[in-house]
Short mmCIF file of C-alpha atoms in Angstrom, two decimals:
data_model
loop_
_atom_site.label_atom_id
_atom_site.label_comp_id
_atom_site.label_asym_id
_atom_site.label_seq_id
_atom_site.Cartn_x
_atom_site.Cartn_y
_atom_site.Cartn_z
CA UNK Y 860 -4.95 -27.72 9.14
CA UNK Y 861 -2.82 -26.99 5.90
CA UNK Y 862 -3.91 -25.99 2.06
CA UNK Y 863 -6.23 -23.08 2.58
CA UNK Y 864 -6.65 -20.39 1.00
CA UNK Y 865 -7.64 -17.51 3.71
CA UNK Y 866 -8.50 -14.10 2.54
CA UNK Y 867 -7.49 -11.37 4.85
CA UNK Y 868 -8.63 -7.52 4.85
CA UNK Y 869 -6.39 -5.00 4.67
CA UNK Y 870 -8.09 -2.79 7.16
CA UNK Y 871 -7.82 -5.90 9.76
CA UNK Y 872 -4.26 -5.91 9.73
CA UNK Y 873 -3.89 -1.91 9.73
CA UNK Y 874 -6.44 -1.48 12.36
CA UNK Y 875 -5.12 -4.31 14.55
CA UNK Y 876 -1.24 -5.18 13.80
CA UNK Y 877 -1.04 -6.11 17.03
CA UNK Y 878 -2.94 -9.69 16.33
CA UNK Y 879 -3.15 -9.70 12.96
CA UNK Y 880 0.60 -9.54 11.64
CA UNK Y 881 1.37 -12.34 14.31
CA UNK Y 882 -1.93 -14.25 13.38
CA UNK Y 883 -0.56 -14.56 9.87
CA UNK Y 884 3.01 -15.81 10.85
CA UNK Y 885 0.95 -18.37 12.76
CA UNK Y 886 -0.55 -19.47 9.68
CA UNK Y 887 2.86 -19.72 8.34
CA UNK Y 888 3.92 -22.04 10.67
CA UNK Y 889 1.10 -24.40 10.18
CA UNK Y 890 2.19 -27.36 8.21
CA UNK Y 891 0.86 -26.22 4.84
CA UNK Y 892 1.52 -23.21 4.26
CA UNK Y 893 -1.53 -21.46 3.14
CA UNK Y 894 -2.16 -19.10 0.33
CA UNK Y 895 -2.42 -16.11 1.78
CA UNK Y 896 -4.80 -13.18 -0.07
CA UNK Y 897 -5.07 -9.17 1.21
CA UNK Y 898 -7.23 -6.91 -0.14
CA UNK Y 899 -4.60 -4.90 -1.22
CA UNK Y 900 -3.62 -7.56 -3.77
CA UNK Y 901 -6.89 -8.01 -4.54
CA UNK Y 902 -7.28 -4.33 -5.83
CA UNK Y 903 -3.78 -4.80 -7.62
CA UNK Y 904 -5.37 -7.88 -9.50
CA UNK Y 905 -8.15 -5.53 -10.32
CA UNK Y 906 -6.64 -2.31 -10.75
CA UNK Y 907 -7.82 -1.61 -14.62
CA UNK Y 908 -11.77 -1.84 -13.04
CA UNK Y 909 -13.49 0.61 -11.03
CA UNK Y 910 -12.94 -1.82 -8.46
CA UNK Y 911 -14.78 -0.81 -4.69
CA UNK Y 912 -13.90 2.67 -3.99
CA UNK Y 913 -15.62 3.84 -6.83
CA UNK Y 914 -17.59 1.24 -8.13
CA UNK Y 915 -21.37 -0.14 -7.88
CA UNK Y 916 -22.07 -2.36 -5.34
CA UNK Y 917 -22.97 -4.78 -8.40
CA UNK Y 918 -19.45 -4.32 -9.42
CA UNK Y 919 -18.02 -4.74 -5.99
CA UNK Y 920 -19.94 -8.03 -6.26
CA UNK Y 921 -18.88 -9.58 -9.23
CA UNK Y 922 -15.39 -9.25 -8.80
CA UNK Y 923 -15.53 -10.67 -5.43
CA UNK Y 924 -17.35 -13.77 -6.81
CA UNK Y 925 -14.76 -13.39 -9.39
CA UNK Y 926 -12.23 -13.49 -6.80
CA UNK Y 927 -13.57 -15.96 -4.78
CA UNK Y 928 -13.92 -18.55 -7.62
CA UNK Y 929 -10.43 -17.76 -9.01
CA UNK Y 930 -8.44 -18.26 -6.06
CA UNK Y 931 -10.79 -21.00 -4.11
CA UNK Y 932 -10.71 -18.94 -0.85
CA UNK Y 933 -11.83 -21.28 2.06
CA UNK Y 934 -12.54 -18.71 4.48
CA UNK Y 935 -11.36 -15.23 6.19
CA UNK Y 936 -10.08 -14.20 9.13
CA UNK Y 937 -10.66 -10.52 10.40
CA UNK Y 938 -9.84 -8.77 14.02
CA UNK Y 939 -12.24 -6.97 15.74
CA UNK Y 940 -15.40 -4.83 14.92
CA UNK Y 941 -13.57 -1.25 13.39
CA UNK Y 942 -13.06 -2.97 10.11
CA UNK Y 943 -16.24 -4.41 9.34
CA UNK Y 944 -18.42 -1.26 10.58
CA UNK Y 945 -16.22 1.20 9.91
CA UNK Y 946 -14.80 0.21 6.12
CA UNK Y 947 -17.48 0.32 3.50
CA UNK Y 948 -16.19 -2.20 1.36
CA UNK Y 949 -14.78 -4.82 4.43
CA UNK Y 950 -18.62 -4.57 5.42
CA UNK Y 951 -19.67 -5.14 1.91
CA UNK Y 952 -17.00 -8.34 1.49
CA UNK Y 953 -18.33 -9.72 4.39
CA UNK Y 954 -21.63 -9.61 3.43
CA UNK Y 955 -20.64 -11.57 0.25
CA UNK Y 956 -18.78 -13.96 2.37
CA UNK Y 957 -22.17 -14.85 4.27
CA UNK Y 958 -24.22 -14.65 0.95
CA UNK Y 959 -21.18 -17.08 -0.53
CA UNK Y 960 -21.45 -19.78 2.61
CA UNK Y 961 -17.37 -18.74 3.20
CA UNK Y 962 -16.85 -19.19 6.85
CA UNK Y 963 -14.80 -16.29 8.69
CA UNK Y 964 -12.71 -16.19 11.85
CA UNK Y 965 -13.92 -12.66 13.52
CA UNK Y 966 -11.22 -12.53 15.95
CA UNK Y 967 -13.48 -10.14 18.87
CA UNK Y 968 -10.18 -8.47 20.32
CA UNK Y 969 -13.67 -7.17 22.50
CA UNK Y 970 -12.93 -6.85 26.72
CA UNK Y 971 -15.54 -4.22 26.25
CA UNK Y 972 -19.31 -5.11 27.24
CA UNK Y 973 -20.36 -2.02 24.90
CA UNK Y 974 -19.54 -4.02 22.53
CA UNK Y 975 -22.79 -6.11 22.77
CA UNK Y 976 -24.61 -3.29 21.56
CA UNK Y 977 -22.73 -2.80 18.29
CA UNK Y 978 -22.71 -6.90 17.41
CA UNK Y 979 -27.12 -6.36 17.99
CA UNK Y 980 -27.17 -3.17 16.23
CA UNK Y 981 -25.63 -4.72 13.01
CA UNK Y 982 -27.69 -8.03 13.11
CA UNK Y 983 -24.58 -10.23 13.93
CA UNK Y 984 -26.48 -12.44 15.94
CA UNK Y 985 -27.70 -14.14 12.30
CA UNK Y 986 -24.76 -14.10 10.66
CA UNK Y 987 -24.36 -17.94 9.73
CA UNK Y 988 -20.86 -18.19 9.01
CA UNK Y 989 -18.72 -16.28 10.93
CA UNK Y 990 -17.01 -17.76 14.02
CA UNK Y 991 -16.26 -15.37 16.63
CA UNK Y 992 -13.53 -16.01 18.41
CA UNK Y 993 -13.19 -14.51 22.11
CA UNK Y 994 -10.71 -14.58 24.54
CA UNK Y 995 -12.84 -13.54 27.28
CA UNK Y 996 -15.34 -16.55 29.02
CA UNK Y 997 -17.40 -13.76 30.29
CA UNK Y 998 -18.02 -12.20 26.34
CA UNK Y 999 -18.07 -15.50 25.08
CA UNK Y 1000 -21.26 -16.38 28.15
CA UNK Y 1001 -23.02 -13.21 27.19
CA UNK Y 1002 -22.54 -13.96 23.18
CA UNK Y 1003 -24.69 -16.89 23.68
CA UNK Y 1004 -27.12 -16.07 25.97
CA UNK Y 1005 -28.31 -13.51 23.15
CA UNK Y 1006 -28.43 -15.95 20.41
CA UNK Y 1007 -25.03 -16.20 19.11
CA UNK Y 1008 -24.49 -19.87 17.87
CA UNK Y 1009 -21.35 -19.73 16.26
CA UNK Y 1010 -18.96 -18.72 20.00
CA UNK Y 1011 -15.34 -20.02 20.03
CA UNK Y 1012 -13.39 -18.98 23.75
CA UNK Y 1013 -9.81 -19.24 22.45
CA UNK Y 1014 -6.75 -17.76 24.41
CA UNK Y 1015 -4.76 -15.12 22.56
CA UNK Y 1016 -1.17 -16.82 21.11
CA UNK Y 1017 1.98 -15.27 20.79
CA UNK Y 1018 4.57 -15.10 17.71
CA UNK Y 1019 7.86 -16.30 19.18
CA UNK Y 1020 9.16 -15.49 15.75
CA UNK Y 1021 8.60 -11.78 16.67
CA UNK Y 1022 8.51 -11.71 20.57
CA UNK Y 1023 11.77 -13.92 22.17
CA UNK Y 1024 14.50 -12.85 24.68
CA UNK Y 1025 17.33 -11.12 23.08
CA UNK Y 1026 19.96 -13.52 23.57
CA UNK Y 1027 17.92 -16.28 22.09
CA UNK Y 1028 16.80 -14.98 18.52
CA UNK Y 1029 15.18 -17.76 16.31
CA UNK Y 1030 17.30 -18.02 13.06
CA UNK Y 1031 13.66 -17.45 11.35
CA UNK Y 1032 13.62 -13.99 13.08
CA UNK Y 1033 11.30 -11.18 10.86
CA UNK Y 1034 12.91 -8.52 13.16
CA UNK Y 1035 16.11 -7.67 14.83
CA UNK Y 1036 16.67 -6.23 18.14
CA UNK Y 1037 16.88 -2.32 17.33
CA UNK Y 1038 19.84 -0.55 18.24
CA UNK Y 1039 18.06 3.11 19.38
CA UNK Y 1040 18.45 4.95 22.41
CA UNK Y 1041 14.77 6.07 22.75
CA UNK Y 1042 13.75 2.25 22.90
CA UNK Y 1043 16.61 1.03 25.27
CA UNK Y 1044 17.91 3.11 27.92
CA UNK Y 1045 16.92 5.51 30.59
CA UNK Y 1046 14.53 3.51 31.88
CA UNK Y 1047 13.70 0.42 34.24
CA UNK Y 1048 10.20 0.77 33.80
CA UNK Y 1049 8.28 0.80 30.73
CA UNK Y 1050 4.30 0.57 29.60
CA UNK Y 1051 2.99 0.23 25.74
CA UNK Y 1052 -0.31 0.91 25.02
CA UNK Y 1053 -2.66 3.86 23.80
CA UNK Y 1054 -4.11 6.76 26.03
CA UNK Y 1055 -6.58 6.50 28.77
CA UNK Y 1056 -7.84 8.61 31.34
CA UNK Y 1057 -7.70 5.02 33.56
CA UNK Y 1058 -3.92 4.98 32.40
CA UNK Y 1059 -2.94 8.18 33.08
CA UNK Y 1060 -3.91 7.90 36.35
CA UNK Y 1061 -1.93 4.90 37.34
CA UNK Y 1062 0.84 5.78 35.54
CA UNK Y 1063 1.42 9.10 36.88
CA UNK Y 1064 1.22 7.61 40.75
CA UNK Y 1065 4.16 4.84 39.14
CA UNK Y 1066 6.02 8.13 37.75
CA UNK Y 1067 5.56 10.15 40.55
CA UNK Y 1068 6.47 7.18 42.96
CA UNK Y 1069 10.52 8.05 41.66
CA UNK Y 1070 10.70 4.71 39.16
CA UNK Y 1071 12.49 5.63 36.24
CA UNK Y 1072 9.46 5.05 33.55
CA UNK Y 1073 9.27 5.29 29.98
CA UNK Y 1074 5.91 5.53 27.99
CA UNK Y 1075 5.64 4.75 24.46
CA UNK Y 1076 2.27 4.44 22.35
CA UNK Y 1077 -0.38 7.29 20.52
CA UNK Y 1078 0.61 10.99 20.56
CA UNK Y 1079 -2.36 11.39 22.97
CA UNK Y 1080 0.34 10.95 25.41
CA UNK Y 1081 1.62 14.53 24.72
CA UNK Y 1082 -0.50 15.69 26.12
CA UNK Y 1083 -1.12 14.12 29.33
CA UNK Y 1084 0.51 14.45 32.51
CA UNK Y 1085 3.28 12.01 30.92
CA UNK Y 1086 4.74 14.17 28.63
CA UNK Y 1087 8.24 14.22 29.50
CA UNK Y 1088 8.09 10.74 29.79
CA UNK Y 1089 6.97 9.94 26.62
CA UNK Y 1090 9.19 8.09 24.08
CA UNK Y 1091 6.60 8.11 21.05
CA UNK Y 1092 5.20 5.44 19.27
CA UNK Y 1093 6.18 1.52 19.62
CA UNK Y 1094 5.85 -0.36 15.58
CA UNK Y 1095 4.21 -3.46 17.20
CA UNK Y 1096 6.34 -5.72 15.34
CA UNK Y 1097 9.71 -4.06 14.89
CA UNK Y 1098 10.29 -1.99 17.97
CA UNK Y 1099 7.94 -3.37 20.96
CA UNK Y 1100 10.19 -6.48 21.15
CA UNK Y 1101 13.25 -4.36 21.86
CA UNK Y 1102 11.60 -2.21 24.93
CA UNK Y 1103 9.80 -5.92 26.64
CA UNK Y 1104 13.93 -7.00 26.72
CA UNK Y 1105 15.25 -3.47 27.64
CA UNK Y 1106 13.16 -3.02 30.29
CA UNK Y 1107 13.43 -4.37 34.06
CA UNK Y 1108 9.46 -4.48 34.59
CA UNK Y 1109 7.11 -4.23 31.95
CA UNK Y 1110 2.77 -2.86 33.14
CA UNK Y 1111 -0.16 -4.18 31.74
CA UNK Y 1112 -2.83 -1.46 32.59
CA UNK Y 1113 -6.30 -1.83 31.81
CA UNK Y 1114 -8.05 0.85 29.36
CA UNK Y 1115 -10.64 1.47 31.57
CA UNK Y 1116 -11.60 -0.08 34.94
CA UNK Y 1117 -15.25 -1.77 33.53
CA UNK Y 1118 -13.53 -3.94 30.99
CA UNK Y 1119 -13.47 -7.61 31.37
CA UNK Y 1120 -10.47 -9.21 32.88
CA UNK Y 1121 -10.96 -12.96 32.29
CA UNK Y 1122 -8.37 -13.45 29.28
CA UNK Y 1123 -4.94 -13.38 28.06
CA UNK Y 1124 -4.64 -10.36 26.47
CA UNK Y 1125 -1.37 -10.00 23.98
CA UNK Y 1126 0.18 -7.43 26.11
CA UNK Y 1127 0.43 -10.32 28.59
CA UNK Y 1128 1.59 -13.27 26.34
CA UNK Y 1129 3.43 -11.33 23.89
CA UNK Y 1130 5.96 -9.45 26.35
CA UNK Y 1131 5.98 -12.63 28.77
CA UNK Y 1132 7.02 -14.50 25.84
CA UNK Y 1133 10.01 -12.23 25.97
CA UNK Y 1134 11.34 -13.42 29.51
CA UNK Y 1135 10.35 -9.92 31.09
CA UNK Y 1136 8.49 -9.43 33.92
CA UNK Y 1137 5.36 -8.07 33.41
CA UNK Y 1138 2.88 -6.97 36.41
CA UNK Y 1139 -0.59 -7.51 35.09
CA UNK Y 1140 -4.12 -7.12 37.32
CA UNK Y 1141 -5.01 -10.18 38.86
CA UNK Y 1142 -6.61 -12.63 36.81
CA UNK Y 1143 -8.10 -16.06 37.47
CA UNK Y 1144 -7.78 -17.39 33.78
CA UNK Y 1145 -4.18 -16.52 33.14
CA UNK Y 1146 -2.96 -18.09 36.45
CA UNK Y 1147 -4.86 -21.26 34.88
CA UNK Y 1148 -3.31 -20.83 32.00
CA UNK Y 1149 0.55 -20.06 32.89
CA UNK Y 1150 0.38 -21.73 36.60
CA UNK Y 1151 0.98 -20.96 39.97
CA UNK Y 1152 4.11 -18.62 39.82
CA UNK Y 1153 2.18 -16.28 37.66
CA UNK Y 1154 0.73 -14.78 40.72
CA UNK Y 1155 4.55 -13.21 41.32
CA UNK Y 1156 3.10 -10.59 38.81
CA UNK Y 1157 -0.44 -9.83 39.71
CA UNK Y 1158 -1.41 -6.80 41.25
CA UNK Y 1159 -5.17 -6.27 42.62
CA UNK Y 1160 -4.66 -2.39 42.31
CA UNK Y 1161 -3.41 0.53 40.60
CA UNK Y 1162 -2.60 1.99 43.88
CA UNK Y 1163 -0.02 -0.96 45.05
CA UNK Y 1164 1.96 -1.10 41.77
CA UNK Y 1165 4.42 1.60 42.25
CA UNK Y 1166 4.95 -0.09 45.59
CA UNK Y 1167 5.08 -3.97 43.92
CA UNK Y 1168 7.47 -2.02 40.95
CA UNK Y 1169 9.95 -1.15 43.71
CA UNK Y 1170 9.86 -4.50 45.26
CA UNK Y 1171 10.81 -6.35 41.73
CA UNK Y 1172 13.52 -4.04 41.03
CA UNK Y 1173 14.78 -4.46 44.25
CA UNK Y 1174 14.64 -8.48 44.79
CA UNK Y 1175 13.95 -9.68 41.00
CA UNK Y 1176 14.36 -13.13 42.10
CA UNK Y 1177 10.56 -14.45 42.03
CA UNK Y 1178 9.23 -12.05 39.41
CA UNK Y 1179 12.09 -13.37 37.07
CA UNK Y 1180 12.00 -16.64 37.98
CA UNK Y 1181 7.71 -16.34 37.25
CA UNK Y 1182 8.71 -14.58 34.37
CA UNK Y 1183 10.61 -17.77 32.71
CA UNK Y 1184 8.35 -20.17 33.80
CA UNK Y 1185 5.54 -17.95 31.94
CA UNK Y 1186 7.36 -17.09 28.74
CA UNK Y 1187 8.66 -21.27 28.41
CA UNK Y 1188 5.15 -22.38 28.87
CA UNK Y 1189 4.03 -19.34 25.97
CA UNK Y 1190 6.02 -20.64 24.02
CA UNK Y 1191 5.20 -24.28 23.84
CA UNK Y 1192 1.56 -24.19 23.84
CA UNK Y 1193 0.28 -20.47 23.40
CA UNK Y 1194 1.97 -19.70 19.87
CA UNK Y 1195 -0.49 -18.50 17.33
CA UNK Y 1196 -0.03 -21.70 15.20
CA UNK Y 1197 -1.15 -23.43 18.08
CA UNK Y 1198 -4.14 -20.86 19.26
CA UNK Y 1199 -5.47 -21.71 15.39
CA UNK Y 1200 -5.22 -25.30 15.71
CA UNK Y 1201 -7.47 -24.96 18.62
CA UNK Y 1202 -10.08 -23.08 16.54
CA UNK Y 1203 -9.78 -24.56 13.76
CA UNK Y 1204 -11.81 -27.64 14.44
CA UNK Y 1205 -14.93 -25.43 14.37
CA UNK Y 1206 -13.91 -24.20 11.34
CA UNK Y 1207 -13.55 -27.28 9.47
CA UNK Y 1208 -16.78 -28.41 10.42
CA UNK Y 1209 -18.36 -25.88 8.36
CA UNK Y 1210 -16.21 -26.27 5.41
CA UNK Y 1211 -16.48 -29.89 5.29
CA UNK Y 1212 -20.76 -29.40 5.86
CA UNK Y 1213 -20.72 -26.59 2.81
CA UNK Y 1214 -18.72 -28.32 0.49
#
C-alpha cells in the first residue's frame, strides 16, 4: 500500500482516539506516506462558504464532489457507528462516498450484539462500498449471515510509536513518559476504561480485596463506589502509556458481561505492547494470537482476580515473563501498519475494479 489519499472524519478521531490517532500513525508508517485529509481541514479549505453546518444539503454536496475531485481521495476510514449516526454531516459524507463509488474502512470497534440492530436499522446491509472491519469472528459470522458482503475479521494493532516500555523509547516517539504523581505512584494496580455497572462491581471486590488500585477514565467514576480511588481522566495518547509502565498489573474488564469476547481488544495489545502485565478474561483468539504463555494472564472470573492480582504481585515471574513474550510478538506483527496491510488487500480490489 502507499500513495493514497484517505479522508478521515473529524468526529472518528474525537469519538474514538483510542484507534483512530494510532490508526493514522499506522498509515504513517506505511511505505508511502499518504496524504492525509480531516474534516476539519476540509472546513478550513471552505471556510468563506456556508459549508455543512449551515448549508443545503445541495451545498454540502458540491463541495464534497469538489473536494473529492480536488484532492483525488481514494477512500476513508472511520471507527465505529457514533460518528456516522450520530453526526449529521459524517452521515451525509458517507452517503456521498457510496453515491461517489469511494470505498471506506468502517472500523466496527462493535463487541456489542445490539449493534446488529443499528447496522439493519440504517440499511447498512446495502451499502456497496464500505468494508467493515471487525475484530470479533463472532460479529464478523453474524454480519454475513444477514447479508453483509463486504466483512473483513482483522485483529486490532498497536502503535509502538505511542505504547513501548519506558526504558526503550523509539527515537520517533509522539509522546514522552509524563512526569505526574497522579499517573505514577500510589498504586500497584491500575484499570483504564469508562464506567460500568459490570466494572464497578469487579473493581470494588479488587479494591476491597486490600490491592493498592488506581482508577482513571470518565467522571462517572465520581460517583461510584470508587471515588477515592479515582485519579481522573487518562489522554489516550499522552498519559495512558505512562500508567501501563507505572503500574505492577494492569485489568482488562469487560463493559458488560453479554459482550463478545473473541478479539483483541486495544486495551489488551496496546498496554501488552508496553511490557506490563495485564490480566484479561479468558479468550481463545488472543491465546492464538500471542501463544501459549498468554494464558499467565487470563482470568475466567471477576470473582478470582483480586485473588490472581495478589498472586502476580507476589511471584511476578510468569506473568512478566508472559508479559514480554506478548508485548515482543505485538510488536512485530500486530502494529497498526501491519493490521492495514492485512486489510488492505480487500480494499484494493475495489479501487482497482472502480477505477
Amino acid at each position: 500500500m502507499g500513495g493514497y489519499n484517505v479522508l478521515i472524519p473529524d468526529s472518528s478521531r474525537d469519538l474514538h482516539p483510542e484507534m483512530m490517532l494510532p490508526i493514522m500513525d499506522g498509515l504513517q508508517q506505511l511505505e508511502e506516506v499518504p496524504v492525509v485529509l480531516s474534516m476539519e481541514a476540509i472546513r478550513d479549505m471552505y471556510k468563506h462558504t456556508r459549508y455543512v453546518s449551515h448549508g443545503s444539503y445541495e451545498i454540502f454536496q458540491f463541495y464534497v464532489n469538489d473536494l473529492f475531485r480536488k484532492h483525488n481521495i481514494d477512500f476513508g476510514i472511520s471507527i465505529g457507528l457514533s460518528a456516522i449516526l450520530e453526526d449529521g454531516s459524517i452521515h451525509e459524507l458517507h452517503h456521498l462516498m457510496e453515491e461517489c463509488s469511494i470505498p471506506n474502512l468502517l472500523f466496527l470497534n462493535a463487541r456489542d450484539p445490539r449493534v446488529l440492530e443499528k447496522l439493519d436499522d440504517i440499511g447498512a446491509a446495502n451499502w456497496e462500498y464500505t468494508h467493515m472491519v471487525c475484530s470479533s469472528r463472532k460479529m464478523c459470522s453474524l454480519l454475513e449471515q444477514r447479508g453483509y458482503r463486504r466483512v473483513v475479521h482483522a485483529p486490532l494493532g498497536t502503535s509502538t510509536r505511542i505504547f513501548h516500555p519506558a526504558h526503550s523509547a523509539p527515537d520517533n516517539a509522539p509522546f514522552p513518559q509524563r512526569d505526574d504523581e497522579r499517573l505514577t505512584t500510589g498504586f500497584d494496580v491500575s484499570f483504564v476504561g469508562n464506567y460500568s455497572v459490570n466494572r464497578e462491581r469487579v473493581l470494588n471486590a479488587v479494591k476491597s480485596s486490600g490491592v493498592k488500585l488506581a482508577v482513571f477514565g470518565d467522571p462517572n467514576w465520581q460517583d461510584s463506589e470508587l471515588s477515592d480511588v479515582y485519579r481522573g481522566p487518562s489522554n489516550y495518547l499522552q498519559e495512558t502509556n505512562t500508567v501501563y509502565n507505572n503500574s505492577l498489573v494492569s485489568l482488562d474488564i469487560p463493559m458488560h458481561s453479554g459482550q463478545f469476547s473473541d478479539y483483541l481488544s486495544n486495551r489488551v495489545s496496546d498496554c501488552l505492547a508496553t511490557g506490563c502485565v495485564l490480566l484479561t478474561p479468558r479468550n481463545d483468539d488472543v491465546l492464538a494470537l500471542l501463544g501459549p504463555e498468554a494464558a499467565d494472564l487470563m482470568y475466567d472470573s471477576g470473582e478470582v482476580l483480586p485473588e490472581l492480582i495478589k498472586s502476580c504481585i507476589a511471584d511476578p515471574s510468569a506473568s512478566k515473563q508472559a508479559a514480554l513474550l506478548a508485548s515482543a510478538r505485538l510488536q512485530d506483527q500486530f502494529r497498526w501498519d501491519r493490521c492495514l496491510s492485512r486489510v488492505m488487500p480487500n480494499l484494493e480490489m475495489c479501487l482497482l475494479k472502480h477505477a
